[in-house]
Amino acid sequence: MTKFTRGNLVSQREVYQGRIIDLVVDDIEVNGFETVREVVRHPGGVVVLAEVEPDRIPFVRQHRYPLNKDLLELPAGKLDSGEPPEISAARELEEETGYQARSIRHICSFYSSPGFCDELLHFYYTDDVSKSEMQTEIDEEIELEFYSLDESLAMIDSGEILDGKTITAILWLDRNRRKLE
Amino acid sequence: MTKFTRGNLVSQREVYQGRIIDLVVDDIEVNGFETVREVVRHPGGVVVLAEVEPDRIPFVRQHRYPLNKDLLELPAGKLDSGEPPEISAARELEEETGYQARSIRHICSFYSSPGFCDELLHFYYTDDVSKSEMQTEIDEEIELEFYSLDESLAMIDSGEILDGKTITAILWLDRNRRKLE
């Protein structure tokens, strides 16, 4: 149940079914007016903040095609079909950094862009890892870098980190660290 | 200039041009393999954290069609064509909350979902406002609510706040407040 009017569906077009996303465009009627709702469907994803040693956090630098830019981000990826987010988080961490999580903790989940997209991101934290092997996919070219929390915060302030989920996760760790002090 | 391979464009399809987003699908060749890049183009947006009185932050609750859920978010919206983000931030704040910013400060900008979308969100803060009028758009039904920083943080922990940009902004305010103490 929602409190607000969703509107009445007038017609629906399945515009695109793709590799990562689908696009559906709905004509709806809300409060007597006709309008359009563009919906990008996404399987959801994970982002992982790992402290592989005390205050040593792995990041990946990679090319982001939609931006034509290289971005520095925490390890992340989309959910494989039917895969529980916790398994996905451990898998992405191991593939992208070569560290295997012995245990991993769900911190929170959030929508990346709820105005037009249903992508839900699940944020995980671990400081309980062992060394394994990096296994990047064939069309995935990434570089592994390590930073402390203070270095990460400085890169948010300077604009070097431009990825929303990464900023959220680093600010969470900062808050959590301060709470424990 | 990017450090990593962008790949070579083999063919491009403009799949959809819409009200808020466009969708372009590129076939590319990377390191000898053919693959697909799905790109959602978005004009970018703003999110505004305002303290309209000390420790009193306006939020908007509204229906998010792609999720079929009502979400609690900070005032936000997309950039109008050619509009500087700072003007857009002040406009969205006034339209959605009825508070006019006398001055407003850019905190940081971040990509909401860089894997498939070029949406860049600009985050603004103000504690310098005067009372004005709410002016919501015809198909926009929203409810204004006010919370303190501590209440906002508790709603992140409880999962009541599920919007990524809102979580980022609240965690930033918490960090900034602690830095000033």
XYZ file of C-alpha atoms in Angstrom:
362
model
C 0.000 0.000 0.000
C 1.165 3.482 -0.802
C -0.245 6.670 0.640
C 0.028 8.690 -2.555
C -1.662 8.255 -5.915
C 0.261 6.011 -8.264
C -1.988 7.008 -11.169
C -3.875 4.811 -13.606
C -1.972 2.956 -16.296
C -3.214 3.996 -19.758
C -0.692 2.070 -21.848
C 2.681 0.388 -21.464
C 5.561 -0.003 -23.915
C 8.448 -2.409 -23.378
C 11.004 -0.314 -25.231
C 14.177 -2.316 -24.604
C 15.360 -5.546 -23.020
C 19.105 -5.609 -22.632
C 22.149 -7.103 -20.986
C 22.032 -5.094 -17.755
C 18.905 -2.959 -17.991
C 15.405 -2.982 -19.477
C 13.379 0.126 -20.318
C 9.604 0.318 -19.905
C 7.609 3.470 -20.705
C 4.164 3.880 -19.157
C 1.511 6.424 -20.092
C -0.465 7.114 -16.939
C -3.297 9.334 -15.804
C -2.823 11.172 -12.476
C -5.424 13.539 -11.029
C -7.023 13.972 -14.456
C -3.766 14.678 -16.294
C -1.947 12.345 -18.684
C 1.774 11.987 -18.193
C 4.660 9.605 -18.841
C 6.704 7.435 -16.498
C 10.030 6.146 -17.828
C 11.268 3.164 -15.834
C 14.716 1.606 -16.125
C 14.669 -1.885 -14.661
C 17.922 -3.086 -13.098
C 18.644 -6.339 -11.203
C 20.200 -4.457 -8.262
C 23.760 -4.500 -7.081
C 26.230 -4.606 -4.235
C 29.036 -2.419 -2.940
C 31.649 -3.716 -0.500
C 33.762 -1.788 1.969
C 36.499 -4.116 3.193
C 39.282 -3.419 5.644
C 41.752 -6.052 4.511
C 44.133 -4.874 7.223
C 43.312 -2.260 9.861
C 42.568 1.014 7.997
C 43.543 -0.413 4.589
C 40.631 -0.327 2.120
C 40.775 -1.739 -1.426
C 39.389 0.447 -4.229
C 39.120 -0.288 -7.941
C 39.869 2.235 -10.655
C 38.111 1.483 -13.929
C 36.715 3.053 -17.061
C 33.042 3.988 -16.877
C 31.758 4.004 -20.422
C 28.666 6.208 -19.877
C 30.890 9.000 -18.495
C 33.942 8.415 -20.706
C 35.934 8.716 -17.474
C 37.990 6.502 -15.177
C 36.409 6.407 -11.706
C 37.755 5.315 -8.333
C 35.126 3.169 -6.585
C 34.762 0.537 -3.928
C 34.401 -3.020 -5.275
C 30.879 -3.396 -6.641
C 28.797 -5.192 -9.190
C 25.331 -6.196 -10.211
C 23.421 -9.131 -8.795
C 23.506 -12.260 -10.881
C 20.070 -13.749 -11.483
C 18.729 -15.384 -8.316
C 21.939 -14.743 -6.375
C 21.515 -13.578 -2.751
C 23.156 -10.136 -2.287
C 25.503 -11.445 0.408
C 26.942 -14.070 -1.974
C 27.219 -11.456 -4.698
C 29.100 -9.103 -2.359
C 31.630 -11.777 -1.409
C 32.030 -12.787 -5.072
C 32.636 -9.226 -6.307
C 35.123 -8.564 -3.514
C 37.110 -11.667 -4.378
C 36.960 -11.151 -8.169
C 38.004 -7.520 -8.024
C 40.491 -7.473 -5.141
C 41.681 -11.029 -4.533
C 40.435 -11.028 -0.937
C 37.962 -13.646 0.248
C 35.493 -12.634 2.981
C 35.234 -15.167 5.797
C 32.224 -13.190 7.042
C 30.430 -10.128 5.721
C 27.886 -7.771 7.276
C 24.939 -6.031 5.623
C 24.934 -2.335 6.567
C 22.052 -0.861 4.572
C 20.388 -0.862 1.158
C 19.429 2.166 -0.904
C 18.003 3.168 -4.276
C 20.563 4.843 -6.549
C 18.100 6.888 -8.607
C 14.484 6.264 -7.572
C 13.002 8.862 -9.934
C 13.472 6.686 -13.019
C 15.209 3.439 -11.976
C 14.502 0.558 -9.589
C 18.169 -0.270 -8.905
C 18.600 -1.192 -5.228
C 22.184 -1.238 -3.933
C 23.130 -3.428 -0.987
C 26.060 -2.149 1.048
C 28.274 -4.677 2.869
C 31.209 -4.327 5.243
C 33.892 -6.803 6.250
C 37.184 -6.761 8.144
C 37.391 -10.548 8.160
C 39.200 -11.622 4.965
C 41.886 -13.967 3.676
C 44.105 -13.546 0.596
C 42.809 -15.257 -2.572
C 43.096 -14.563 -6.329
C 41.810 -11.691 -8.512
C 39.532 -12.927 -11.307
C 38.357 -10.075 -13.477
C 36.009 -10.712 -16.373
C 37.316 -10.654 -19.929
C 35.988 -7.176 -20.806
C 36.783 -5.760 -17.364
C 40.041 -3.870 -16.996
C 40.586 -2.611 -13.457
C 43.356 -1.401 -11.197
C 43.491 -2.134 -7.485
C 44.498 0.649 -5.083
C 44.506 0.848 -1.281
C 43.670 3.842 0.903
C 43.125 4.629 4.569
C 39.859 6.107 5.832
C 41.438 9.571 6.158
C 42.834 9.387 2.620
C 39.396 8.300 1.353
C 37.670 11.209 3.120
C 40.226 13.633 1.656
C 39.466 12.261 -1.843
C 35.747 12.894 -1.285
C 36.488 16.487 -0.259
C 38.816 17.038 -3.240
C 36.387 15.563 -5.798
C 38.711 12.653 -6.684
C 35.964 10.222 -5.606
C 32.851 10.866 -7.711
C 30.874 7.660 -7.197
C 27.767 8.017 -5.022
C 27.743 4.547 -3.431
C 31.446 4.847 -2.578
C 30.923 8.224 -0.876
C 27.997 6.794 1.123
C 30.042 3.808 2.300
C 33.109 5.853 3.297
C 30.989 8.385 5.224
C 29.289 5.470 6.997
C 32.670 4.021 8.054
C 33.738 7.432 9.355
C 30.564 7.723 11.428
C 30.855 4.157 12.688
C 34.516 4.625 13.645
C 33.657 7.767 15.599
C 30.787 5.985 17.374
C 33.194 3.266 18.535
C 35.780 5.751 19.838
C 42.241 11.266 -21.520
C 41.479 8.017 -19.813
C 44.048 5.482 -18.668
C 41.959 2.422 -19.534
C 40.685 1.147 -22.855
C 37.315 2.577 -23.806
C 37.007 0.103 -26.677
C 36.193 0.758 -30.323
C 32.659 1.676 -31.319
C 31.271 -0.884 -33.788
C 27.712 0.448 -34.024
C 25.364 2.731 -32.111
C 21.580 2.604 -31.680
C 19.542 5.481 -30.305
C 16.848 3.324 -28.746
C 14.740 5.933 -26.968
C 14.475 9.684 -26.507
C 12.148 10.569 -23.678
C 10.931 13.107 -21.181
C 13.654 12.615 -18.568
C 16.029 10.039 -20.025
C 17.388 8.824 -23.362
C 18.758 5.343 -24.026
C 21.674 4.645 -26.365
C 23.062 1.152 -26.955
C 26.596 0.783 -28.313
C 28.215 -2.341 -29.683
C 31.912 -2.050 -28.962
C 35.067 -4.098 -29.390
C 37.405 -4.312 -26.366
C 40.637 -6.330 -26.388
C 39.404 -8.400 -29.326
C 35.976 -9.186 -27.839
C 32.633 -7.723 -28.896
C 30.362 -6.526 -26.136
C 27.497 -4.119 -25.468
C 27.351 -0.864 -23.516
C 23.900 0.350 -22.489
C 23.910 4.050 -21.654
C 21.044 5.949 -20.029
C 21.482 9.675 -20.605
C 20.116 11.949 -17.899
C 20.357 15.770 -17.592
C 21.703 15.542 -14.007
C 20.071 16.696 -10.835
C 20.358 18.385 -7.476
C 19.720 17.431 -3.858
C 19.398 20.049 -1.121
C 20.027 19.685 2.589
C 18.583 22.772 4.300
C 18.514 23.618 7.970
C 15.546 25.978 7.981
C 16.020 26.439 11.709
C 18.913 25.008 13.741
C 18.705 21.195 13.435
C 15.373 21.266 11.555
C 15.664 19.673 8.097
C 12.812 19.539 5.539
C 12.191 16.200 3.805
C 9.648 15.298 1.145
C 7.663 12.084 1.103
C 6.440 11.110 -2.346
C 5.494 8.189 -4.530
C 8.315 6.769 -6.627
C 6.721 5.112 -9.612
C 9.630 2.793 -10.577
C 9.564 1.241 -7.081
C 5.813 1.414 -6.455
C 6.764 2.806 -3.038
C 6.560 6.079 -1.150
C 10.064 7.308 -0.263
C 11.309 9.884 2.212
C 13.959 12.037 0.535
C 15.606 15.414 0.771
C 14.273 18.002 -1.703
C 15.678 17.150 -5.126
C 14.995 17.348 -8.817
C 16.488 17.217 -12.257
C 18.279 20.081 -13.944
C 16.202 22.063 -16.378
C 17.900 22.547 -19.738
C 20.752 25.052 -19.477
C 20.007 25.839 -15.830
C 23.056 26.168 -13.533
C 22.848 23.566 -10.717
C 22.896 26.267 -8.021
C 19.766 27.912 -9.462
C 18.119 24.523 -9.815
C 18.892 23.672 -6.172
C 17.347 26.910 -4.920
C 14.314 26.413 -7.189
C 13.665 22.829 -6.059
C 14.027 23.808 -2.399
C 11.490 26.602 -2.777
C 9.024 24.586 -4.882
C 9.052 21.560 -2.603
C 9.376 23.135 0.859
C 8.356 26.786 0.595
C 11.741 28.018 1.850
C 13.809 30.405 -0.247
C 17.608 30.152 0.018
C 19.326 33.509 0.479
C 22.619 31.702 -0.107
C 23.466 28.093 -0.905
C 26.729 26.149 -0.839
C 27.914 23.389 -3.175
C 29.243 20.462 -1.135
C 30.092 17.826 -3.745
C 28.843 16.153 -6.912
C 28.580 12.434 -7.570
C 27.372 9.911 -10.145
C 24.315 7.948 -9.011
C 24.928 4.843 -11.120
C 28.040 5.169 -13.303
C 27.854 1.611 -14.676
C 24.984 2.431 -17.038
C 23.941 6.055 -16.522
C 25.605 9.484 -16.776
C 23.393 11.161 -14.127
C 25.522 13.556 -12.040
C 23.942 14.745 -8.792
C 24.983 18.072 -7.275
C 24.621 18.263 -3.510
C 23.922 21.670 -1.897
C 23.626 22.829 1.700
C 22.053 25.944 3.182
C 21.130 27.256 6.603
C 20.319 30.693 5.240
C 16.645 30.698 4.205
C 13.460 32.764 4.395
C 9.849 31.540 4.313
C 8.199 31.553 0.868
C 5.487 29.476 -0.865
C 5.347 25.788 -1.886
C 4.733 25.360 -5.621
C 4.551 21.710 -6.572
C 4.009 20.667 -10.163
C 0.613 19.398 -11.315
C 1.539 15.696 -11.345
C 3.682 15.954 -8.209
C 2.022 15.004 -4.960
C 4.350 15.412 -1.985
C 4.234 15.756 1.769
C 6.607 17.944 3.735
C 8.107 16.594 6.984
C 10.813 17.938 9.291
C 13.464 15.987 11.194
C 16.557 16.664 13.270
C 19.958 15.265 12.317
C 19.720 12.572 15.004
C 16.234 11.555 13.838
C 17.518 11.402 10.258
C 20.472 9.203 11.249
C 18.112 6.888 13.151
C 15.926 6.582 10.025
C 19.002 5.565 7.992
C 19.852 2.882 10.571
C 16.256 1.615 10.670
C 15.860 1.471 6.879
C 13.123 4.130 6.818
C 15.336 6.267 4.531
C 16.129 4.276 1.378
C 17.267 7.004 -0.996
C 21.002 7.009 -1.771
C 21.520 10.747 -2.260
C 19.605 11.494 0.972
C 21.769 9.062 2.957
C 24.935 10.623 1.507
C 23.821 14.152 2.423
C 22.782 13.257 5.984
C 26.041 11.382 6.652
C 27.943 14.401 5.326
C 26.097 16.734 7.733
C 26.878 14.393 10.620
C 30.578 14.401 9.728
C 30.634 18.164 9.252
C 28.860 18.770 12.568
C 31.378 16.576 14.382
C 34.282 18.355 12.696
C 32.960 21.700 13.977
C 32.509 20.461 17.554
